[in-house]
Amino acid sequence: MAQRGNLHKRFNAWHLRFYVNDGGVRKLRSARVCDGSKSKAEASVLARPFIDQANADDQNAVSEPNQTVARYWTSTYEPFITKHKRANTVHSYKMIWRKHLQDHFGKIELRGYRTPEATKFLSKLAETKGQRTVQHVRSLMSGIFKHAVAFGARDENPISGCMVEHFAIRPRKPQHYTLEVAENIVSALVSRVDAQLVFALSFFAGLRPGEIAPLDWSDFDTEFVHVRRAIGRGVVDAPKTERSNRAVPIITPVRIALELWRSKRGDPKSGWVFPNGDNRPFDIVKFSENVIRPLAGSAGFTTLYAGRRGFATALRQLTGDSTAGQHALGHTRATTTQDHYEQAVPEAVLKGVRLLETAAARRRSSASARG
């Protein structure tokens, strides 16, 4: 994909930032284009030779007949995903490359890799790794070769036709909390109302951890929490999918913790709900491990995602259908909710969470009566 570069004025001169291929490694470079007295349009014309050369070098790297898969990854595909994929996805791809694919591809040429080699490699991997791990590795392999086909670096994707002979390790059933366990966790977090709110947003609203961390006070109104952004690897971005941009009803367990935390923070109207010391969204993974788990581990806490799955499962049990969770969780396809969570036409969301609120209230009343 052709780059355009970034033209900017600095020290009374126009400078261009652009990427070059340096020994198979894509590196950022800066070049002085002209004096700052010229207009940006004039500077853009003078910058064109730099961009044309850089794009020509990129094309040569892509079309080089004997380049290895490793070089294609370094010079072409890794920069591509860095530009076009979310930070969490890029991090995951880089981990898969380093852990599973770098040694496998070694010095194999991009044009020479064949389907039987992929079948043998993935089948061997399936003997010691779980099904999802193998699927993720296969997906990245396919992405690399699909990109190579699209840009003319080879004629076909060898991963499309490969097979995995068997899986020695089946995926474990995802964990989820019951309403009883969720209530116990909330009670165990009584000394940390911020932790109570984080957990409540997970179990009683179904938010992803990456959606909880960058919440702003303005995202809450009297009835709903509006999911407008997500964070991954420290980068605040749009929600994961278009459907993830959603409003989820606020029910009593969330409302109680929300108002307590709002009061403790001085009744703010805007700003991060969970700021760190640099006034950025906090690291929810570290918060979960360092605050929630020590306080609520004995009550059954494992992960925040188990809360999200518990929310979906509870809605399924209370509404009797699989659609409430799909929309409340922000899934594009109902099958995602059914297969990995549990499940919504928009009007069913409100029905489901109100039923969950009623069930939680009954548990509290029953516990008070026994006490």
Short mmCIF file of C-alpha atoms in Angstrom, two decimals:
data_model
loop_
_atom_site.label_atom_id
_atom_site.label_comp_id
_atom_site.label_asym_id
_atom_site.label_seq_id
_atom_site.Cartn_x
_atom_site.Cartn_y
_atom_site.Cartn_z
CA MET A 1 0.00 0.00 0.00
CA ALA A 2 1.49 3.29 -1.14
CA GLN A 3 2.44 5.76 1.57
CA ARG A 4 1.91 9.52 1.37
CA GLY A 5 4.33 10.67 4.04
CA ASN A 6 3.74 13.34 6.65
CA LEU A 7 4.70 16.92 5.70
CA HIS A 8 5.19 19.36 8.57
CA LYS A 9 6.89 22.70 9.20
CA ARG A 10 9.68 22.87 11.77
CA PHE A 11 12.55 25.34 12.35
CA ASN A 12 11.25 27.51 9.49
CA ALA A 13 11.52 24.68 6.98
CA TRP A 14 9.28 21.97 5.53
CA HIS A 15 10.19 18.43 6.60
CA LEU A 16 8.82 15.09 5.40
CA ARG A 17 8.48 11.98 7.55
CA PHE A 18 8.24 8.71 5.62
CA TYR A 19 9.16 5.03 5.88
CA VAL A 20 12.03 3.31 4.08
CA ASN A 21 13.10 -0.31 3.73
CA ASP A 22 16.50 -0.62 5.41
CA GLY A 23 17.86 -4.12 4.93
CA GLY A 24 14.39 -5.61 5.12
CA VAL A 25 13.45 -3.53 8.16
CA ARG A 26 10.91 -0.73 7.82
CA LYS A 27 12.23 2.45 9.48
CA LEU A 28 10.92 5.99 9.88
CA ARG A 29 12.97 8.69 8.22
CA SER A 30 12.79 12.50 8.07
CA ALA A 31 14.06 14.73 5.26
CA ARG A 32 14.23 18.51 4.86
CA VAL A 33 12.25 19.37 1.74
CA CYS A 34 12.53 23.15 1.35
CA ASP A 35 12.54 26.54 3.06
CA GLY A 36 9.54 27.44 5.19
CA SER A 37 8.71 30.47 3.06
CA LYS A 38 7.09 28.20 0.49
CA SER A 39 3.45 27.15 0.80
CA LYS A 40 2.49 23.65 1.84
CA ALA A 41 1.22 22.95 -1.67
CA GLU A 42 4.61 23.93 -3.12
CA ALA A 43 6.39 21.84 -0.51
CA SER A 44 4.16 18.85 -1.37
CA VAL A 45 5.32 18.99 -4.97
CA LEU A 46 8.97 19.11 -3.91
CA ALA A 47 8.40 16.20 -1.50
CA ARG A 48 7.03 13.96 -4.23
CA PRO A 49 10.41 12.47 -5.29
CA PHE A 50 11.07 11.30 -1.71
CA ILE A 51 7.68 9.55 -1.56
CA ASP A 52 7.99 8.06 -5.04
CA GLN A 53 11.37 6.56 -4.19
CA ALA A 54 10.15 5.16 -0.87
CA ASN A 55 7.11 3.58 -2.55
CA ALA A 56 9.31 2.15 -5.30
CA ASP A 57 11.54 0.58 -2.65
CA ASP A 58 8.44 -0.85 -0.95
CA GLN A 59 7.25 -2.34 -4.22
CA ASN A 60 10.66 -3.86 -4.86
CA ALA A 61 10.58 -5.42 -1.40
CA VAL A 62 7.12 -6.88 -2.07
CA SER A 63 7.92 -8.21 -5.53
CA GLU A 64 11.45 -9.46 -4.84
CA PRO A 65 11.33 -13.00 -6.27
CA ASN A 66 13.49 -14.73 -3.68
CA GLN A 67 12.52 -12.91 -0.50
CA THR A 68 11.78 -15.02 2.56
CA VAL A 69 8.56 -15.12 4.52
CA ALA A 70 10.47 -13.57 7.42
CA ARG A 71 11.57 -10.61 5.32
CA TYR A 72 8.05 -10.13 4.00
CA TRP A 73 6.78 -10.04 7.58
CA THR A 74 9.41 -7.50 8.67
CA SER A 75 9.39 -5.21 5.66
CA THR A 76 5.78 -5.37 4.55
CA TYR A 77 3.19 -7.19 6.66
CA GLU A 78 4.17 -5.99 10.13
CA PRO A 79 4.09 -2.30 9.04
CA PHE A 80 0.74 -2.99 7.35
CA ILE A 81 -0.95 -4.38 10.47
CA THR A 82 0.64 -1.69 12.66
CA LYS A 83 -1.07 0.93 10.51
CA HIS A 84 -4.44 -0.77 10.02
CA LYS A 85 -5.11 -3.00 13.06
CA ARG A 86 -5.97 -2.18 16.66
CA ALA A 87 -3.11 -2.05 19.18
CA ASN A 88 -4.25 -5.22 20.97
CA THR A 89 -4.42 -7.10 17.68
CA VAL A 90 -0.96 -5.95 16.60
CA HIS A 91 0.48 -7.00 19.95
CA SER A 92 -1.17 -10.42 19.66
CA TYR A 93 0.11 -10.93 16.08
CA LYS A 94 3.66 -10.01 17.07
CA MET A 95 3.55 -12.46 19.98
CA ILE A 96 2.31 -15.25 17.68
CA TRP A 97 5.04 -14.47 15.16
CA ARG A 98 7.84 -14.54 17.74
CA LYS A 99 6.55 -17.58 19.61
CA HIS A 100 5.37 -19.83 16.79
CA LEU A 101 6.15 -18.61 13.28
CA GLN A 102 9.57 -16.98 13.26
CA ASP A 103 11.49 -20.23 13.72
CA HIS A 104 9.07 -22.23 11.59
CA PHE A 105 9.46 -20.05 8.51
CA GLY A 106 13.20 -19.56 9.05
CA LYS A 107 14.72 -18.97 5.62
CA ILE A 108 11.78 -20.37 3.63
CA GLU A 109 11.05 -18.30 0.53
CA LEU A 110 7.68 -16.60 0.32
CA ARG A 111 6.91 -18.08 -3.09
CA GLY A 112 8.07 -21.55 -2.09
CA TYR A 113 5.88 -22.30 0.94
CA ARG A 114 3.33 -25.03 0.21
CA THR A 115 0.05 -26.28 1.68
CA PRO A 116 1.45 -29.66 2.87
CA GLU A 117 4.09 -27.82 4.92
CA ALA A 118 1.37 -25.79 6.61
CA THR A 119 -0.70 -28.91 7.31
CA LYS A 120 2.28 -30.69 8.86
CA PHE A 121 3.25 -27.66 10.98
CA LEU A 122 -0.26 -26.94 12.31
CA SER A 123 -0.99 -30.62 12.97
CA LYS A 124 2.22 -30.90 14.99
CA LEU A 125 1.31 -27.72 16.88
CA ALA A 126 -2.11 -29.17 17.69
CA GLU A 127 -0.44 -32.01 19.62
CA THR A 128 0.71 -29.65 22.38
CA LYS A 129 -1.38 -26.48 21.99
CA GLY A 130 -5.06 -25.77 22.45
CA GLN A 131 -7.50 -25.46 19.58
CA ARG A 132 -7.84 -21.69 19.86
CA THR A 133 -4.06 -21.21 19.83
CA VAL A 134 -3.77 -23.23 16.64
CA GLN A 135 -6.65 -21.29 15.09
CA HIS A 136 -4.96 -17.98 15.92
CA VAL A 137 -1.65 -19.14 14.45
CA ARG A 138 -3.37 -20.36 11.30
CA SER A 139 -5.27 -17.07 10.98
CA LEU A 140 -2.06 -15.03 11.09
CA MET A 141 -0.36 -17.33 8.57
CA SER A 142 -3.32 -16.96 6.25
CA GLY A 143 -3.30 -13.18 6.67
CA ILE A 144 0.35 -12.93 5.66
CA PHE A 145 -0.12 -14.97 2.48
CA LYS A 146 -3.46 -13.34 1.64
CA HIS A 147 -1.68 -9.98 1.71
CA ALA A 148 1.12 -11.38 -0.46
CA VAL A 149 -1.42 -12.61 -3.03
CA ALA A 150 -3.21 -9.25 -3.05
CA PHE A 151 0.04 -7.39 -3.77
CA GLY A 152 1.40 -9.84 -6.31
CA ALA A 153 4.15 -11.40 -4.19
CA ARG A 154 2.76 -14.90 -4.85
CA ASP A 155 -0.14 -16.46 -6.77
CA GLU A 156 -2.14 -18.33 -4.13
CA ASN A 157 -2.67 -18.61 -0.38
CA PRO A 158 -1.21 -21.96 0.75
CA ILE A 159 -3.07 -21.83 4.06
CA SER A 160 -6.54 -21.92 2.48
CA GLY A 161 -6.38 -25.63 1.73
CA CYS A 162 -4.40 -26.90 4.72
CA MET A 163 -5.90 -29.26 7.29
CA VAL A 164 -5.23 -29.96 10.96
CA GLU A 165 -5.23 -33.71 11.55
CA HIS A 166 -6.38 -33.67 15.19
CA PHE A 167 -6.40 -31.66 18.38
CA ALA A 168 -4.92 -33.31 21.45
CA ILE A 169 -6.09 -30.47 23.70
CA ARG A 170 -9.69 -29.31 23.47
CA PRO A 171 -10.56 -25.77 24.55
CA ARG A 172 -11.75 -25.45 28.10
CA LYS A 173 -15.29 -24.30 28.70
CA PRO A 174 -15.14 -20.54 29.37
CA GLN A 175 -15.65 -19.56 32.99
CA HIS A 176 -18.63 -17.52 34.06
CA TYR A 177 -20.01 -16.35 37.41
CA THR A 178 -23.43 -17.22 38.74
CA LEU A 179 -25.47 -14.47 40.34
CA GLU A 180 -24.65 -15.91 43.77
CA VAL A 181 -20.90 -15.82 43.13
CA ALA A 182 -21.16 -12.30 41.70
CA GLU A 183 -22.95 -11.07 44.84
CA ASN A 184 -20.24 -12.68 46.99
CA ILE A 185 -17.53 -10.93 44.98
CA VAL A 186 -19.25 -7.55 45.33
CA SER A 187 -19.45 -8.10 49.11
CA ALA A 188 -15.77 -9.03 49.26
CA LEU A 189 -14.90 -5.73 47.57
CA VAL A 190 -16.72 -3.60 50.15
CA SER A 191 -13.51 -1.76 51.14
CA ARG A 192 -12.89 -0.63 47.51
CA VAL A 193 -15.92 0.98 45.89
CA ASP A 194 -13.93 1.57 42.69
CA ALA A 195 -13.33 -2.19 42.48
CA GLN A 196 -17.02 -2.82 43.16
CA LEU A 197 -17.94 -0.53 40.28
CA VAL A 198 -15.46 -2.17 37.91
CA PHE A 199 -16.85 -5.62 38.73
CA ALA A 200 -20.47 -4.42 38.57
CA LEU A 201 -19.89 -2.97 35.10
CA SER A 202 -18.53 -6.35 34.08
CA PHE A 203 -21.21 -8.63 35.55
CA PHE A 204 -24.29 -6.39 35.67
CA ALA A 205 -23.66 -4.45 32.43
CA GLY A 206 -21.54 -6.86 30.39
CA LEU A 207 -18.81 -4.36 29.47
CA ARG A 208 -15.44 -5.55 28.23
CA PRO A 209 -12.44 -4.64 30.44
CA GLY A 210 -11.17 -2.46 27.59
CA GLU A 211 -14.51 -0.61 27.58
CA ILE A 212 -14.58 -0.08 31.35
CA ALA A 213 -11.11 1.47 31.63
CA PRO A 214 -11.70 4.52 29.35
CA LEU A 215 -15.19 5.41 30.62
CA ASP A 216 -15.81 9.12 31.08
CA TRP A 217 -18.30 10.52 33.60
CA SER A 218 -20.18 12.01 30.66
CA ASP A 219 -20.84 8.48 29.39
CA PHE A 220 -23.39 7.98 32.19
CA ASP A 221 -26.89 9.44 32.21
CA THR A 222 -29.79 8.63 34.50
CA GLU A 223 -30.67 5.38 32.75
CA PHE A 224 -27.76 4.19 30.61
CA VAL A 225 -24.02 3.81 30.35
CA HIS A 226 -22.96 4.70 26.81
CA VAL A 227 -20.01 2.73 25.42
CA ARG A 228 -18.17 5.15 23.14
CA ARG A 229 -14.54 4.05 23.23
CA ALA A 230 -12.17 1.21 24.11
CA ILE A 231 -8.53 0.97 25.12
CA GLY A 232 -5.87 -1.56 24.18
CA ARG A 233 -2.13 -1.49 24.93
CA GLY A 234 -2.62 2.04 26.28
CA VAL A 235 -4.23 3.36 23.08
CA VAL A 236 -7.74 4.84 23.40
CA ASP A 237 -9.71 4.03 20.25
CA ALA A 238 -13.25 3.55 18.97
CA PRO A 239 -15.13 0.49 20.29
CA LYS A 240 -14.15 -2.88 18.88
CA THR A 241 -16.98 -3.00 16.31
CA GLU A 242 -19.75 -0.67 15.14
CA ARG A 243 -22.26 -2.61 17.22
CA SER A 244 -20.00 -2.28 20.28
CA ASN A 245 -20.89 1.43 20.28
CA ARG A 246 -23.98 0.94 22.42
CA ALA A 247 -26.04 1.98 25.46
CA VAL A 248 -26.54 -0.49 28.31
CA PRO A 249 -29.20 0.05 31.00
CA ILE A 250 -27.91 0.89 34.47
CA ILE A 251 -29.44 -1.35 37.13
CA THR A 252 -29.27 -1.11 40.92
CA PRO A 253 -25.99 -2.97 41.60
CA VAL A 254 -24.21 -0.69 39.10
CA ARG A 255 -26.06 2.45 40.22
CA ILE A 256 -25.15 1.98 43.91
CA ALA A 257 -21.43 1.53 43.22
CA LEU A 258 -21.49 4.32 40.62
CA GLU A 259 -22.98 6.88 42.99
CA LEU A 260 -20.64 5.90 45.83
CA TRP A 261 -17.61 6.27 43.56
CA ARG A 262 -18.92 9.52 42.09
CA SER A 263 -19.36 10.95 45.59
CA LYS A 264 -15.87 9.85 46.60
CA ARG A 265 -14.42 11.54 43.51
CA GLY A 266 -16.16 14.85 44.31
CA ASP A 267 -19.21 14.51 42.04
CA PRO A 268 -17.42 15.08 38.70
CA LYS A 269 -19.41 15.72 35.52
CA SER A 270 -16.65 14.81 33.07
CA GLY A 271 -13.19 13.26 33.00
CA TRP A 272 -11.98 9.67 33.30
CA VAL A 273 -13.98 7.58 35.75
CA PHE A 274 -10.87 5.53 36.60
CA PRO A 275 -7.83 7.81 36.08
CA ASN A 276 -4.24 6.85 36.80
CA GLY A 277 -1.57 9.16 38.23
CA ASP A 278 -0.97 10.72 34.81
CA ASN A 279 -4.69 11.46 34.34
CA ARG A 280 -5.00 8.71 31.77
CA PRO A 281 -7.31 5.68 31.93
CA PHE A 282 -5.94 3.22 34.47
CA ASP A 283 -4.46 -0.19 33.62
CA ILE A 284 -7.44 -2.43 34.27
CA VAL A 285 -5.44 -5.64 33.94
CA LYS A 286 -3.08 -4.60 36.74
CA PHE A 287 -6.03 -3.32 38.78
CA SER A 288 -7.76 -6.67 38.41
CA GLU A 289 -4.64 -8.58 39.48
CA ASN A 290 -3.40 -6.24 42.22
CA VAL A 291 -6.67 -5.05 43.76
CA ILE A 292 -9.68 -7.20 42.86
CA ARG A 293 -8.08 -10.64 43.00
CA PRO A 294 -6.44 -10.24 46.46
CA LEU A 295 -9.72 -9.00 47.93
CA ALA A 296 -12.17 -11.29 46.15
CA GLY A 297 -10.19 -14.32 45.05
CA SER A 298 -11.52 -16.40 47.94
CA ALA A 299 -15.06 -15.33 46.97
CA GLY A 300 -14.59 -16.89 43.54
CA PHE A 301 -13.14 -14.07 41.44
CA THR A 302 -11.00 -15.21 38.50
CA THR A 303 -11.24 -12.70 35.62
CA LEU A 304 -13.41 -9.78 34.59
CA TYR A 305 -14.29 -11.60 31.39
CA ALA A 306 -15.96 -14.28 33.50
CA GLY A 307 -18.24 -11.48 34.70
CA ARG A 308 -19.13 -10.55 31.13
CA ARG A 309 -19.91 -14.19 30.36
CA GLY A 310 -21.93 -14.46 33.56
CA PHE A 311 -23.99 -11.45 32.48
CA ALA A 312 -24.76 -13.10 29.14
CA THR A 313 -25.60 -16.43 30.74
CA ALA A 314 -27.90 -14.78 33.29
CA LEU A 315 -29.77 -12.92 30.54
CA ARG A 316 -30.22 -16.15 28.62
CA GLN A 317 -31.57 -17.94 31.68
CA LEU A 318 -33.92 -15.09 32.63
CA THR A 319 -35.26 -14.14 29.19
CA GLY A 320 -35.26 -17.56 27.62
CA ASP A 321 -33.66 -16.47 24.35
CA SER A 322 -30.24 -15.67 22.94
CA THR A 323 -30.82 -12.17 21.64
CA ALA A 324 -30.64 -9.98 24.77
CA GLY A 325 -26.97 -10.73 25.34
CA GLN A 326 -25.94 -10.17 21.73
CA HIS A 327 -26.96 -6.51 21.75
CA ALA A 328 -26.05 -5.81 25.36
CA LEU A 329 -22.57 -7.24 24.79
CA GLY A 330 -22.16 -5.45 21.46
CA HIS A 331 -21.62 -8.54 19.31
CA THR A 332 -22.06 -8.28 15.55
CA ARG A 333 -23.23 -11.88 15.22
CA ALA A 334 -25.54 -13.81 17.55
CA THR A 335 -23.40 -16.91 17.03
CA THR A 336 -20.50 -15.18 18.82
CA THR A 337 -22.70 -14.69 21.87
CA GLN A 338 -24.14 -18.18 21.68
CA ASP A 339 -20.80 -19.92 21.18
CA HIS A 340 -18.61 -17.96 23.58
CA TYR A 341 -20.89 -16.08 25.97
CA GLU A 342 -24.63 -16.25 26.07
CA GLN A 343 -26.93 -13.72 24.22
CA ALA A 344 -30.77 -9.82 21.74
CA VAL A 345 -33.19 -7.71 19.98
CA PRO A 346 -32.71 -4.26 21.53
CA GLU A 347 -35.97 -4.36 23.50
CA ALA A 348 -34.95 -7.67 25.03
CA VAL A 349 -31.86 -6.05 26.55
CA LEU A 350 -33.93 -3.90 28.90
CA LYS A 351 -36.18 -6.83 29.75
CA GLY A 352 -33.20 -9.02 30.50
CA VAL A 353 -31.28 -6.61 32.72
CA ARG A 354 -34.44 -5.69 34.63
CA LEU A 355 -35.02 -9.37 35.34
CA LEU A 356 -31.40 -9.62 36.45
CA GLU A 357 -31.93 -6.62 38.73
CA THR A 358 -35.01 -8.27 40.24
CA ALA A 359 -33.15 -11.53 40.79
CA ALA A 360 -30.31 -9.69 42.52
CA ALA A 361 -32.76 -7.79 44.73
CA ARG A 362 -34.46 -11.03 45.75
CA ARG A 363 -31.11 -12.50 46.73
CA ARG A 364 -30.30 -9.47 48.87
CA SER A 365 -33.73 -9.59 50.55
CA SER A 366 -33.38 -13.31 51.21
CA ALA A 367 -29.92 -12.82 52.70
CA SER A 368 -31.19 -10.00 54.93
CA ALA A 369 -34.08 -12.15 56.15
CA ARG A 370 -31.73 -14.98 57.03
CA GLY A 371 -29.44 -12.51 58.83
#
